[in-house]
PDB file of C-alpha atoms in Angstrom:
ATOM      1  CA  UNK L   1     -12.584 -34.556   2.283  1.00 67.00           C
ATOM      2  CA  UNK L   2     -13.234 -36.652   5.594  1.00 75.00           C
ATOM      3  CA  UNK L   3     -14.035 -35.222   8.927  1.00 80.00           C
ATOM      4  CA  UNK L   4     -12.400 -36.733  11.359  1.00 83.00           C
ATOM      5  CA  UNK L   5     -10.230 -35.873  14.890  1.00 86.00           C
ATOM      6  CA  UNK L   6      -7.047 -35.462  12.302  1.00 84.00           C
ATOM      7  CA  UNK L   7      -8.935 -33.291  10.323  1.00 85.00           C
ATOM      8  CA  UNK L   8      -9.899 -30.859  13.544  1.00 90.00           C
ATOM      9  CA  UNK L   9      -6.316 -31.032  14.657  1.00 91.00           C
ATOM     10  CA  UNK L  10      -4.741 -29.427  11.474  1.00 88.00           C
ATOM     11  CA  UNK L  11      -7.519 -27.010  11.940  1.00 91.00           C
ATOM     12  CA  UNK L  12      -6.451 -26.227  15.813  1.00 93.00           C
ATOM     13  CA  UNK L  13      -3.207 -25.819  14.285  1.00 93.00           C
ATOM     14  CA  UNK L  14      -3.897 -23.983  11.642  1.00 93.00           C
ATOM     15  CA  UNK L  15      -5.756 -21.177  14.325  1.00 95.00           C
ATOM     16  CA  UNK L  16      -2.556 -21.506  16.536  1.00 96.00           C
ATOM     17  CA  UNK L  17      -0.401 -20.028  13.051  1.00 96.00           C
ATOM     18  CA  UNK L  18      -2.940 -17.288  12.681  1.00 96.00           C
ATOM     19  CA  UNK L  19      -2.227 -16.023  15.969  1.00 97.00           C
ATOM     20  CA  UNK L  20       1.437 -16.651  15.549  1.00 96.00           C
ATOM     21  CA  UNK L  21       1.116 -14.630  12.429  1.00 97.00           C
ATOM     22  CA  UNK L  22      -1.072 -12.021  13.535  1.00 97.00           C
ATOM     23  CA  UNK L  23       1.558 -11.676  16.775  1.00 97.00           C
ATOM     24  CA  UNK L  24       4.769 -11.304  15.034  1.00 96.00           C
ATOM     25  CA  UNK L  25       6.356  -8.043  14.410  1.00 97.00           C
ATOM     26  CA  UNK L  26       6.177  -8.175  11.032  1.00 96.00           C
ATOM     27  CA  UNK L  27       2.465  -7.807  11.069  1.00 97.00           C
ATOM     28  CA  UNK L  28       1.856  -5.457  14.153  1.00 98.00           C
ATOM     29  CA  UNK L  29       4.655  -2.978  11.970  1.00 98.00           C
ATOM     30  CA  UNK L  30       2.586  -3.621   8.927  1.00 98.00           C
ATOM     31  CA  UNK L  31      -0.460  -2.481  10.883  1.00 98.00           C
ATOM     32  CA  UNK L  32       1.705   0.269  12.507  1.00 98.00           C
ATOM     33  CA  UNK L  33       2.868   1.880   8.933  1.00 98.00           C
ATOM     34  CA  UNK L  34      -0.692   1.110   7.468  1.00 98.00           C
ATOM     35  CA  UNK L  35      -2.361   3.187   9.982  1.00 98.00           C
ATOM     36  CA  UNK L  36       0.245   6.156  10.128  1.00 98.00           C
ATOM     37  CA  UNK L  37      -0.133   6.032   6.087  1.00 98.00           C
ATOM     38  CA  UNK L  38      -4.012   6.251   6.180  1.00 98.00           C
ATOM     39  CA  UNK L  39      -4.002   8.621   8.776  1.00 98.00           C
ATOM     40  CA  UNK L  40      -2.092  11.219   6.841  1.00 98.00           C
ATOM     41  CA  UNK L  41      -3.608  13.818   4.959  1.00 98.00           C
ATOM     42  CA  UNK L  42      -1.035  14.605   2.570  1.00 98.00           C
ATOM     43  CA  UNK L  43      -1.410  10.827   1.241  1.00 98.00           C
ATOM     44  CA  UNK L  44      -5.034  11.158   1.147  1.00 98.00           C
ATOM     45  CA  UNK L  45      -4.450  14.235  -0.874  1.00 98.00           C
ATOM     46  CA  UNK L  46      -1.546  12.260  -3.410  1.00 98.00           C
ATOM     47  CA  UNK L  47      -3.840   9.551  -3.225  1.00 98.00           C
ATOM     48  CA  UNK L  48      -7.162  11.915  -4.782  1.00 98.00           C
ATOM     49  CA  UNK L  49      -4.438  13.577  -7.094  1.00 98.00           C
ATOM     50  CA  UNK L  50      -3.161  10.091  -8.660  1.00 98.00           C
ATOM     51  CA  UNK L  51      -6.581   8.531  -9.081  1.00 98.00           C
ATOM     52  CA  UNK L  52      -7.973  11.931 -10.588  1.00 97.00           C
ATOM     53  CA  UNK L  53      -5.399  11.782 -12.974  1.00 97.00           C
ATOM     54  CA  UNK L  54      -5.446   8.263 -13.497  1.00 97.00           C
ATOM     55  CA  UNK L  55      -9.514   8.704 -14.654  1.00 97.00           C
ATOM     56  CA  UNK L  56      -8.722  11.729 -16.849  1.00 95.00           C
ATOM     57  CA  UNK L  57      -6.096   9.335 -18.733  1.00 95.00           C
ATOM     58  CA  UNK L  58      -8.120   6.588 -18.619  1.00 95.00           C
ATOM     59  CA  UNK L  59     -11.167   8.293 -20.896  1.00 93.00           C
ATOM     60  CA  UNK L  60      -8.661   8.878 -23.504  1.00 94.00           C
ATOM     61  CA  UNK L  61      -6.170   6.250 -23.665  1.00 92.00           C
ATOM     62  CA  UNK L  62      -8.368   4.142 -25.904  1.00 91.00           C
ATOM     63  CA  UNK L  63      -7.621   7.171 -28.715  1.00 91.00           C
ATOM     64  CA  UNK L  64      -3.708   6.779 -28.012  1.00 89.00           C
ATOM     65  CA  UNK L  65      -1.550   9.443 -29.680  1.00 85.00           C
ATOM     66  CA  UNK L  66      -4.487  10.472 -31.305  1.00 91.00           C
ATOM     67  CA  UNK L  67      -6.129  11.914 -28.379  1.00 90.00           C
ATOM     68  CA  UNK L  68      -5.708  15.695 -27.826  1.00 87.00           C
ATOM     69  CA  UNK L  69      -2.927  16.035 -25.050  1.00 91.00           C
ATOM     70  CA  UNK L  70      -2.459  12.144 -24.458  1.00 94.00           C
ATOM     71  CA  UNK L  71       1.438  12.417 -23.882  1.00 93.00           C
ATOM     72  CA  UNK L  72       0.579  15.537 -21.320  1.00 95.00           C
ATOM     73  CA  UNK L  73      -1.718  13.459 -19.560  1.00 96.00           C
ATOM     74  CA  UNK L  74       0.471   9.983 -19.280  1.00 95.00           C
ATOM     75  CA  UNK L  75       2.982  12.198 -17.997  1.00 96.00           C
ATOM     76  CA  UNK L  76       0.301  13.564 -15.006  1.00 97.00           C
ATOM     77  CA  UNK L  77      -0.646  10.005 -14.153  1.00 97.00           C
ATOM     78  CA  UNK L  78       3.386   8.992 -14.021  1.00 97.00           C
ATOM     79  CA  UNK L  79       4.439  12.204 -12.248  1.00 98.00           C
ATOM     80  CA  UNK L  80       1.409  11.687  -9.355  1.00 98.00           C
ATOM     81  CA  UNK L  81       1.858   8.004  -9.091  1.00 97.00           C
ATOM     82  CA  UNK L  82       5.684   9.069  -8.558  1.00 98.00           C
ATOM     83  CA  UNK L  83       4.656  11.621  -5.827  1.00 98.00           C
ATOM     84  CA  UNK L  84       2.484   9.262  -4.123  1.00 97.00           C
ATOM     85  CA  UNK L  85       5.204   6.232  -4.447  1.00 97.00           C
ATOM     86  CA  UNK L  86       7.859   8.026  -2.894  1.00 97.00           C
ATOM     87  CA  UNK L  87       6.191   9.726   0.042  1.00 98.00           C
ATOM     88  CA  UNK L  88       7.939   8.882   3.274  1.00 98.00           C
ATOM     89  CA  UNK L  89       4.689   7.205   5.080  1.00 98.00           C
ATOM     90  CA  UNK L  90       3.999   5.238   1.734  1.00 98.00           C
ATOM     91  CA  UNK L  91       7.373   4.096   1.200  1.00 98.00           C
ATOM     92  CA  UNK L  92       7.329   3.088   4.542  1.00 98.00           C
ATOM     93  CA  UNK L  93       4.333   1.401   3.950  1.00 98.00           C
ATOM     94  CA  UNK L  94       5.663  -0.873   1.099  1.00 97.00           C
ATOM     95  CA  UNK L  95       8.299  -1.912   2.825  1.00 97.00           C
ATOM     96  CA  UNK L  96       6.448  -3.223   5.982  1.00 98.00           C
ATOM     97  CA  UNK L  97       4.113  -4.910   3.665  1.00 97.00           C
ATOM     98  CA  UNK L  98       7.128  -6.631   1.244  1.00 96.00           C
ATOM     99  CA  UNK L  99       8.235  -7.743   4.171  1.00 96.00           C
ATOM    100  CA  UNK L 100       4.964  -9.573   5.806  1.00 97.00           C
ATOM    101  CA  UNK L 101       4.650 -11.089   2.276  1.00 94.00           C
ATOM    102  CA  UNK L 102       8.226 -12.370   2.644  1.00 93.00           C
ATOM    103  CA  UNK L 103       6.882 -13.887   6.282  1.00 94.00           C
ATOM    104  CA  UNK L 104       4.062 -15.290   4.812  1.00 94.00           C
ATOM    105  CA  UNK L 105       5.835 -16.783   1.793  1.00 92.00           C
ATOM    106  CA  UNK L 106       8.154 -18.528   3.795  1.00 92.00           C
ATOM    107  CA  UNK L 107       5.418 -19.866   5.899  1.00 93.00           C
ATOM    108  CA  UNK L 108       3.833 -20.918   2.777  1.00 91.00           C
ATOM    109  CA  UNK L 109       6.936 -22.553   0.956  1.00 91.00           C
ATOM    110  CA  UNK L 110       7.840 -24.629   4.575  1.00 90.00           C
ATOM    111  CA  UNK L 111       4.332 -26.429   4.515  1.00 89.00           C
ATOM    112  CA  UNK L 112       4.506 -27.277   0.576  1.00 89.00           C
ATOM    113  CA  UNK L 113       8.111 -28.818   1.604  1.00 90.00           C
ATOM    114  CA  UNK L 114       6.819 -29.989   4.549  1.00 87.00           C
ATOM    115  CA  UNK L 115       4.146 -32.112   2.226  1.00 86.00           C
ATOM    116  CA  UNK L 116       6.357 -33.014  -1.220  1.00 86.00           C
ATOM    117  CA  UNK L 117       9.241 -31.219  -2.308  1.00 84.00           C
ATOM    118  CA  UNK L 118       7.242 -31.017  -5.324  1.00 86.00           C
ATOM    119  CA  UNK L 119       4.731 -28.451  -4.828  1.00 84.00           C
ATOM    120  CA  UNK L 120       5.037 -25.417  -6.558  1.00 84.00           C
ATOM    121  CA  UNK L 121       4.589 -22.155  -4.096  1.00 81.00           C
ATOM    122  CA  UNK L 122       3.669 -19.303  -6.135  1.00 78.00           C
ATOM    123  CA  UNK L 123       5.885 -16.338  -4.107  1.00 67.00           C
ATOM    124  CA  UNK L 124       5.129 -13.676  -6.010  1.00 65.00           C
ATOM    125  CA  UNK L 125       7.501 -14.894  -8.577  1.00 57.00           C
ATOM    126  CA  UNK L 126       6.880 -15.426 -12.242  1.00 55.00           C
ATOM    127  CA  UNK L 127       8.368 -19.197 -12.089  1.00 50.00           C
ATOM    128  CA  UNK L 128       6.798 -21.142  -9.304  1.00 47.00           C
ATOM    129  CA  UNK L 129       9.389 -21.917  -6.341  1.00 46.00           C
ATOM    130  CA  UNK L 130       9.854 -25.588  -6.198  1.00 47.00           C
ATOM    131  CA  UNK L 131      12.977 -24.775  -3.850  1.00 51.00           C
ATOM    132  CA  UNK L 132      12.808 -24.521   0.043  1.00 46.00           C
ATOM    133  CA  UNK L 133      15.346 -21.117   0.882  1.00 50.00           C
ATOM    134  CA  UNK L 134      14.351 -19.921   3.999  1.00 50.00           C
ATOM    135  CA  UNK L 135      13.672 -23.569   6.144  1.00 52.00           C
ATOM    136  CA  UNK L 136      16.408 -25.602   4.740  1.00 49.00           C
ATOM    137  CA  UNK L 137      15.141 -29.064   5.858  1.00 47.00           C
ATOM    138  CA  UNK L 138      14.010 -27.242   9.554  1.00 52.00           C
ATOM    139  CA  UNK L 139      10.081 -27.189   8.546  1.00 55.00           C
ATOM    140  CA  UNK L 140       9.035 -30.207  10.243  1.00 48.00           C
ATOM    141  CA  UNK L 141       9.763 -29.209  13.477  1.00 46.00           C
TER     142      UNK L 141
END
């Protein structure tokens, strides 16, 4: 890589989309939901009650069906992680954060046009997007 003025330019840049990132609402409600999910106790407690039953199946999942109670204790794990999945502040939670990923994808998939139309932008997609959807020929400026 060379060092030169273009080279601190893109990197000027590149600050100014941080704090265009970090300034949208997309991210202060992600920050919002994150803290009002943290800050509750009754997700703290789901939380300790999916991981606790998470560990318990853990130590015996190696055995399979052969493991006293294994079918009682996949069904703990499922039923907590369901508990914790769909509790209003976590839910809420998901959706902020689905939805700064979506922001930042599209951020990400207008530079790769922006270079080649051939860069692949991996958006959380099993097949690479190759495909600009959200700039349609508006990245450059």
């Amino acid at each position: 890589m060379i060092i030169n003025e273009a080279f601190f330019q893109l990197e000027d840049q590149n600050q100014v989309l941080i704090q265009a990132i970090l300034a949208s609402q997309s991210y202060n409600i992600y920050l919002q939901k994150k803290k009002q999910m943290n800050d509750c106790t009754e997700v703290a407690e789901l939380k300790r009650t999916f991981q606790s039953e998470k560990d318990k199946f853990e130590r015996i999942a190696e055995y399979g069906k052969y493991a006293p109670d294994y079918r009682m204790q996949q069904r703990k794990v499922r039923a907590s992680k369901r508990a914790l999945d769909l509790n209003e502040k976590v839910a809420s939670f998901r959706v902020a954060e689905t939805d700064l990923q979506q922001l930042l994808n599209e951020i990400s998939q207008c530079l790769a046009q922006t270079v080649s139309s051939e860069i692949k932008v991996d958006a959380g997609n099993p097949f690479f997007e190759t495909k600009n959807h959200s700039c349609e020929g508006n990245c450059h400026g």
